[in-house]
PDB file of C-alpha atoms and ligand atoms in Angstrom:
ATOM      1  CA  MET A   1     131.761  97.205 163.279  1.00 50.00           C
ATOM      2  CA  GLY A   2     128.587  99.266 163.294  1.00 54.00           C
ATOM      3  CA  GLU A   3     127.351 101.637 160.645  1.00 58.00           C
ATOM      4  CA  ASN A   4     129.454 104.477 159.398  1.00 65.00           C
ATOM      5  CA  ARG A   5     127.329 107.510 160.228  1.00 74.00           C
ATOM      6  CA  SER A   6     129.088 109.733 157.693  1.00 87.00           C
ATOM      7  CA  ASP A   7     128.436 107.388 154.728  1.00 94.00           C
ATOM      8  CA  SER A   8     125.330 108.571 152.852  1.00 95.00           C
ATOM      9  CA  THR A   9     125.253 105.666 150.386  1.00 96.00           C
ATOM     10  CA  GLN A  10     122.718 103.532 152.256  1.00 95.00           C
ATOM     11  CA  GLU A  11     120.216 106.359 152.640  1.00 95.00           C
ATOM     12  CA  THR A  12     120.661 107.454 149.045  1.00 97.00           C
ATOM     13  CA  LEU A  13     120.119 103.920 147.761  1.00 98.00           C
ATOM     14  CA  GLU A  14     116.921 103.659 149.802  1.00 97.00           C
ATOM     15  CA  HIS A  15     115.704 106.935 148.345  1.00 98.00           C
ATOM     16  CA  ILE A  16     116.545 105.784 144.822  1.00 98.00           C
ATOM     17  CA  ARG A  17     114.625 102.548 145.356  1.00 98.00           C
ATOM     18  CA  GLN A  18     111.640 104.461 146.693  1.00 98.00           C
ATOM     19  CA  VAL A  19     111.461 106.870 143.747  1.00 98.00           C
ATOM     20  CA  ASN A  20     112.048 103.950 141.403  1.00 98.00           C
ATOM     21  CA  LYS A  21     108.978 102.242 142.884  1.00 98.00           C
ATOM     22  CA  TYR A  22     106.832 105.390 142.616  1.00 98.00           C
ATOM     23  CA  LEU A  23     107.846 106.076 139.017  1.00 98.00           C
ATOM     24  CA  ASN A  24     107.081 102.454 138.160  1.00 98.00           C
ATOM     25  CA  ASN A  25     103.595 103.018 139.604  1.00 98.00           C
ATOM     26  CA  CYS A  26     103.215 105.997 137.262  1.00 98.00           C
ATOM     27  CA  ALA A  27     104.448 103.918 134.326  1.00 98.00           C
ATOM     28  CA  VAL A  28     101.914 101.177 135.109  1.00 98.00           C
ATOM     29  CA  GLN A  29      99.126 103.771 135.105  1.00 98.00           C
ATOM     30  CA  LEU A  30     100.282 104.948 131.678  1.00 98.00           C
ATOM     31  CA  ILE A  31     100.437 101.394 130.359  1.00 98.00           C
ATOM     32  CA  VAL A  32      96.875 100.715 131.542  1.00 97.00           C
ATOM     33  CA  ARG A  33      95.815 103.881 129.682  1.00 97.00           C
ATOM     34  CA  ALA A  34      97.711 102.851 126.580  1.00 97.00           C
ATOM     35  CA  VAL A  35      95.730  99.590 126.574  1.00 97.00           C
ATOM     36  CA  ASP A  36      92.332 101.132 127.413  1.00 96.00           C
ATOM     37  CA  HIS A  37      92.444 104.369 125.397  1.00 97.00           C
ATOM     38  CA  ASP A  38      89.118 105.075 123.594  1.00 96.00           C
ATOM     39  CA  ASN A  39      87.837 101.500 123.950  1.00 96.00           C
ATOM     40  CA  SER A  40      84.356 102.933 124.473  1.00 96.00           C
ATOM     41  CA  LYS A  41      84.423 104.145 120.832  1.00 95.00           C
ATOM     42  CA  LEU A  42      84.296 100.525 119.703  1.00 96.00           C
ATOM     43  CA  LEU A  43      81.008  99.859 121.487  1.00 94.00           C
ATOM     44  CA  SER A  44      77.422 101.091 121.147  1.00 92.00           C
ATOM     45  CA  PRO A  45      76.355 103.890 121.131  1.00 91.00           C
ATOM     46  CA  GLU A  46      79.692 105.551 120.362  1.00 94.00           C
ATOM     47  CA  LYS A  47      80.617 103.163 117.551  1.00 94.00           C
ATOM     48  CA  GLN A  48      77.494 104.025 115.537  1.00 91.00           C
ATOM     49  CA  GLY A  49      78.028 107.739 116.129  1.00 90.00           C
ATOM     50  CA  PHE A  50      81.656 107.748 115.056  1.00 89.00           C
ATOM     51  CA  ASP A  51      80.806 105.546 112.049  1.00 90.00           C
ATOM     52  CA  ARG A  52      78.653 108.405 110.809  1.00 85.00           C
ATOM     53  CA  PHE A  53      80.982 111.305 111.689  1.00 85.00           C
ATOM     54  CA  ASN A  54      84.582 110.161 111.368  1.00 80.00           C
ATOM     55  CA  TYR A  55      84.910 110.649 107.625  1.00 79.00           C
ATOM     56  CA  ARG A  56      83.414 114.152 107.899  1.00 82.00           C
ATOM     57  CA  LEU A  57      85.774 115.122 110.747  1.00 76.00           C
ATOM     58  CA  LYS A  58      88.793 114.388 108.548  1.00 74.00           C
ATOM     59  CA  ASP A  59      88.078 117.214 106.121  1.00 78.00           C
ATOM     60  CA  VAL A  60      87.461 120.041 108.569  1.00 82.00           C
ATOM     61  CA  THR A  61      90.065 122.309 110.150  1.00 83.00           C
ATOM     62  CA  TYR A  62      90.474 121.869 113.887  1.00 78.00           C
ATOM     63  CA  GLY A  63      88.811 124.719 115.798  1.00 82.00           C
ATOM     64  CA  SER A  64      87.037 126.157 112.710  1.00 89.00           C
ATOM     65  CA  GLU A  65      83.340 127.113 112.655  1.00 91.00           C
ATOM     66  CA  GLU A  66      82.661 124.000 110.584  1.00 89.00           C
ATOM     67  CA  TYR A  67      84.437 121.896 113.204  1.00 86.00           C
ATOM     68  CA  LYS A  68      82.374 123.449 115.996  1.00 88.00           C
ATOM     69  CA  GLY A  69      79.176 122.771 114.022  1.00 90.00           C
ATOM     70  CA  LEU A  70      80.139 119.140 113.626  1.00 87.00           C
ATOM     71  CA  LEU A  71      80.836 118.890 117.363  1.00 85.00           C
ATOM     72  CA  LYS A  72      77.349 120.209 118.049  1.00 89.00           C
ATOM     73  CA  GLU A  73      75.784 117.509 115.849  1.00 88.00           C
ATOM     74  CA  LEU A  74      77.964 114.903 117.511  1.00 89.00           C
ATOM     75  CA  LYS A  75      77.098 116.109 121.024  1.00 91.00           C
ATOM     76  CA  PRO A  76      75.090 113.109 122.310  1.00 92.00           C
ATOM     77  CA  VAL A  77      77.858 110.738 121.208  1.00 94.00           C
ATOM     78  CA  LEU A  78      80.569 112.983 122.637  1.00 92.00           C
ATOM     79  CA  ASP A  79      78.739 113.350 125.952  1.00 94.00           C
ATOM     80  CA  HIS A  80      78.721 109.570 126.250  1.00 96.00           C
ATOM     81  CA  HIS A  81      82.413 109.462 125.333  1.00 96.00           C
ATOM     82  CA  TYR A  82      83.399 112.199 127.799  1.00 95.00           C
ATOM     83  CA  SER A  83      81.476 110.583 130.636  1.00 95.00           C
ATOM     84  CA  ARG A  84      83.522 107.389 130.252  1.00 96.00           C
ATOM     85  CA  ASN A  85      86.951 108.872 129.457  1.00 97.00           C
ATOM     86  CA  ASP A  86      88.879 111.009 131.928  1.00 96.00           C
ATOM     87  CA  HIS A  87      91.521 112.056 129.387  1.00 97.00           C
ATOM     88  CA  HIS A  88      88.963 114.681 128.288  1.00 97.00           C
ATOM     89  CA  PRO A  89      88.600 117.864 130.369  1.00 97.00           C
ATOM     90  CA  GLU A  90      84.830 117.617 129.771  1.00 95.00           C
ATOM     91  CA  HIS A  91      84.785 114.444 131.880  1.00 96.00           C
ATOM     92  CA  PHE A  92      85.097 116.548 135.021  1.00 95.00           C
ATOM     93  CA  LYS A  93      82.144 118.648 136.075  1.00 94.00           C
ATOM     94  CA  LEU A  94      83.596 121.974 137.181  1.00 96.00           C
ATOM     95  CA  TRP A  95      81.889 125.134 138.410  1.00 97.00           C
ATOM     96  CA  ARG A  96      83.084 128.730 138.424  1.00 96.00           C
ATOM     97  CA  CYS A  97      82.144 131.506 140.804  1.00 96.00           C
ATOM     98  CA  PRO A  98      81.362 134.746 138.920  1.00 95.00           C
ATOM     99  CA  LEU A  99      82.363 136.722 142.017  1.00 94.00           C
ATOM    100  CA  CYS A 100      85.733 135.356 143.196  1.00 95.00           C
ATOM    101  CA  LYS A 101      86.450 133.548 139.854  1.00 94.00           C
ATOM    102  CA  SER A 102      87.433 130.355 141.698  1.00 95.00           C
ATOM    103  CA  ILE A 103      86.926 126.988 140.029  1.00 95.00           C
ATOM    104  CA  PHE A 104      85.400 124.142 142.044  1.00 95.00           C
ATOM    105  CA  ASN A 105      85.062 120.413 141.572  1.00 93.00           C
ATOM    106  CA  GLU A 106      81.446 119.269 141.712  1.00 92.00           C
ATOM    107  CA  LYS A 107      81.995 117.511 145.052  1.00 92.00           C
ATOM    108  CA  ASP A 108      83.105 120.770 146.695  1.00 94.00           C
ATOM    109  CA  VAL A 109      80.177 123.031 145.749  1.00 95.00           C
ATOM    110  CA  LEU A 110      77.189 123.860 147.922  1.00 94.00           C
ATOM    111  CA  ILE A 111      73.641 123.407 146.658  1.00 95.00           C
ATOM    112  CA  ASN A 112      70.821 125.755 147.562  1.00 93.00           C
ATOM    113  CA  ASN A 113      67.923 123.340 147.941  1.00 92.00           C
ATOM    114  CA  SER A 114      65.505 126.034 149.042  1.00 91.00           C
ATOM    115  CA  VAL A 115      65.288 127.422 145.501  1.00 88.00           C
ATOM    116  CA  GLN A 116      63.383 125.506 142.816  1.00 90.00           C
ATOM    117  CA  GLU A 117      66.283 125.273 140.314  1.00 89.00           C
ATOM    118  CA  LYS A 118      68.637 124.124 143.122  1.00 92.00           C
ATOM    119  CA  PRO A 119      71.561 126.337 142.096  1.00 93.00           C
ATOM    120  CA  LYS A 120      75.162 125.416 142.921  1.00 95.00           C
ATOM    121  CA  VAL A 121      76.711 127.971 145.246  1.00 95.00           C
ATOM    122  CA  CYS A 122      80.294 129.154 145.855  1.00 96.00           C
ATOM    123  CA  PRO A 123      81.468 127.566 149.134  1.00 94.00           C
ATOM    124  CA  GLU A 124      83.743 130.546 149.791  1.00 94.00           C
ATOM    125  CA  CYS A 125      81.660 133.612 148.884  1.00 94.00           C
ATOM    126  CA  SER A 126      78.508 132.180 150.437  1.00 92.00           C
ATOM    127  CA  LYS A 127      80.293 132.151 153.817  1.00 91.00           C
ATOM    128  CA  SER A 128      80.088 135.921 153.943  1.00 90.00           C
ATOM    129  CA  LEU A 129      77.140 136.587 151.605  1.00 89.00           C
ATOM    130  CA  GLY A 130      74.819 133.684 152.386  1.00 85.00           C
ATOM    131  CA  ILE A 131      73.695 130.780 150.249  1.00 84.00           C
ATOM    132  CA  GLY A 132      70.710 132.683 148.856  1.00 83.00           C
ATOM    133  CA  VAL A 133      72.674 135.494 147.207  1.00 85.00           C
ATOM    134  CA  CYS A 134      72.615 134.807 143.486  1.00 84.00           C
ATOM    135  CA  GLU A 135      75.904 136.654 142.813  1.00 87.00           C
ATOM    136  CA  CYS A 136      77.737 133.601 144.149  1.00 90.00           C
ATOM    137  CA  TRP A 137      75.747 130.992 142.213  1.00 94.00           C
ATOM    138  CA  LEU A 138      78.124 128.978 140.047  1.00 96.00           C
ATOM    139  CA  SER A 139      78.214 128.473 136.269  1.00 95.00           C
ATOM    140  CA  PRO A 140      79.430 125.340 134.444  1.00 95.00           C
ATOM    141  CA  TYR A 141      83.076 125.576 133.475  1.00 95.00           C
ATOM    142  CA  ILE A 142      85.384 123.503 131.277  1.00 93.00           C
ATOM    143  CA  GLY A 143      88.988 123.312 132.431  1.00 94.00           C
ATOM    144  CA  LEU A 144      91.746 120.987 133.548  1.00 96.00           C
ATOM    145  CA  LYS A 145      91.358 121.391 137.298  1.00 94.00           C
ATOM    146  CA  GLY A 146      89.917 117.918 137.864  1.00 93.00           C
ATOM    147  CA  MET A 147      92.687 116.152 135.941  1.00 96.00           C
ATOM    148  CA  THR A 148      95.948 114.478 136.994  1.00 97.00           C
ATOM    149  CA  LEU A 149      99.366 114.549 135.319  1.00 98.00           C
ATOM    150  CA  ILE A 150      98.620 111.045 134.033  1.00 97.00           C
ATOM    151  CA  ASN A 151      95.295 112.222 132.511  1.00 97.00           C
ATOM    152  CA  LEU A 152      97.104 115.196 130.990  1.00 98.00           C
ATOM    153  CA  LEU A 153      99.726 113.018 129.296  1.00 98.00           C
ATOM    154  CA  GLU A 154      97.025 110.812 127.776  1.00 98.00           C
ATOM    155  CA  MET A 155      95.167 113.953 126.645  1.00 98.00           C
ATOM    156  CA  LEU A 156      98.293 115.423 125.042  1.00 98.00           C
ATOM    157  CA  MET A 157      99.082 112.201 123.161  1.00 98.00           C
ATOM    158  CA  ASP A 158      95.414 112.104 122.089  1.00 97.00           C
ATOM    159  CA  TRP A 159      95.748 115.638 120.660  1.00 97.00           C
ATOM    160  CA  LYS A 160      98.963 114.660 118.873  1.00 97.00           C
ATOM    161  CA  ALA A 161      97.350 111.611 117.292  1.00 96.00           C
ATOM    162  CA  ALA A 162      94.241 113.652 116.384  1.00 91.00           C
ATOM    163  CA  THR A 163      96.341 116.209 114.481  1.00 93.00           C
ATOM    164  CA  GLU A 164      97.720 113.365 112.385  1.00 92.00           C
ATOM    165  CA  ARG A 165      94.175 112.447 111.265  1.00 83.00           C
ATOM    166  CA  HIS A 166      93.489 115.981 110.000  1.00 77.00           C
ATOM    167  CA  ASN A 167      94.872 117.056 106.651  1.00 76.00           C
ATOM    168  CA  ASN A 168      96.314 120.285 108.056  1.00 83.00           C
ATOM    169  CA  GLY A 169      96.807 119.202 111.664  1.00 88.00           C
ATOM    170  CA  ASP A 170      99.558 120.799 113.759  1.00 95.00           C
ATOM    171  CA  ILE A 171      99.997 119.861 117.427  1.00 97.00           C
ATOM    172  CA  PHE A 172     101.466 123.252 118.348  1.00 97.00           C
ATOM    173  CA  LYS A 173      98.446 124.988 116.819  1.00 96.00           C
ATOM    174  CA  SER A 174      96.128 122.623 118.731  1.00 96.00           C
ATOM    175  CA  ILE A 175      97.915 123.436 122.003  1.00 98.00           C
ATOM    176  CA  GLU A 176      97.402 127.136 121.223  1.00 97.00           C
ATOM    177  CA  ILE A 177      93.706 126.764 120.255  1.00 95.00           C
ATOM    178  CA  ASN A 178      92.941 124.514 123.226  1.00 96.00           C
ATOM    179  CA  GLN A 179      94.306 127.080 125.671  1.00 97.00           C
ATOM    180  CA  LYS A 180      91.173 129.142 124.991  1.00 95.00           C
ATOM    181  CA  ARG A 181      88.876 126.119 124.929  1.00 93.00           C
ATOM    182  CA  PHE A 182      90.126 124.714 128.236  1.00 95.00           C
ATOM    183  CA  ASN A 183      91.466 127.839 129.959  1.00 94.00           C
ATOM    184  CA  TYR A 184      94.957 126.684 130.868  1.00 97.00           C
ATOM    185  CA  SER A 185      97.865 128.953 131.843  1.00 97.00           C
ATOM    186  CA  ASP A 186     100.813 130.010 129.684  1.00 98.00           C
ATOM    187  CA  GLU A 187     103.017 127.958 131.980  1.00 98.00           C
ATOM    188  CA  LEU A 188     101.066 124.757 131.375  1.00 98.00           C
ATOM    189  CA  LYS A 189     100.947 125.549 127.642  1.00 98.00           C
ATOM    190  CA  GLN A 190     104.742 125.769 127.612  1.00 98.00           C
ATOM    191  CA  ILE A 191     104.977 122.447 129.518  1.00 98.00           C
ATOM    192  CA  PHE A 192     102.783 120.823 126.820  1.00 98.00           C
ATOM    193  CA  ILE A 193     105.069 122.248 124.106  1.00 98.00           C
ATOM    194  CA  ASN A 194     108.231 121.115 125.933  1.00 98.00           C
ATOM    195  CA  THR A 195     106.774 117.616 126.362  1.00 98.00           C
ATOM    196  CA  ILE A 196     105.846 117.264 122.681  1.00 98.00           C
ATOM    197  CA  LYS A 197     109.273 118.506 121.594  1.00 98.00           C
ATOM    198  CA  GLU A 198     111.065 116.094 123.892  1.00 98.00           C
ATOM    199  CA  ILE A 199     108.945 113.008 123.189  1.00 97.00           C
ATOM    200  CA  PHE A 200     108.715 113.461 119.413  1.00 96.00           C
ATOM    201  CA  GLU A 201     112.172 115.053 119.046  1.00 93.00           C
ATOM    202  CA  ILE A 202     110.804 117.985 117.054  1.00 90.00           C
TER     203      ILE A 202
HETATM  204 ZN1  LIG B 301      83.218 132.808 145.088  1.00 62.70          ZN
END
């Protein structure tokens, strides 16, 4: 009678069940994203915008000057799209300190209300320098810091699908080009490459 204290099976099974539950939660999040992906493109004002631009996007090379020009024209539509879709790094408003180079989420920055343009201020550097010192006023920054692993997976699958719409699309080239656009590390770049290779068996 009584439990056998040297038998690990019960504890291991509990752990397995727990991780099973957590991974299922992750899977549910992915399924919700699979269902909802880019739905906002089917509604006004994005629908009208993409009606006008989609056929032109097909013929340009990803990352080229022509592509960047098209993005500029599309900006109002894209801004709307980014604001409603967190699989885009642009969804998250980030700020960078020119002094300590740290990246901050919008909710973590300080605002200097005593100056007319109400600059955002580095919460770290301003501790020693003071909120009024313009060297620690933040600039807008585009990066992945606000995202989650779930967001990142949706983003990566979005890139993969996007390359298939371009005549000369190549997901590995996109991962390379986007490293400069979104400032991610070599380590994360390699994780993106590993993930694509594993999922698409290439
Ligand atoms: Zn700083």
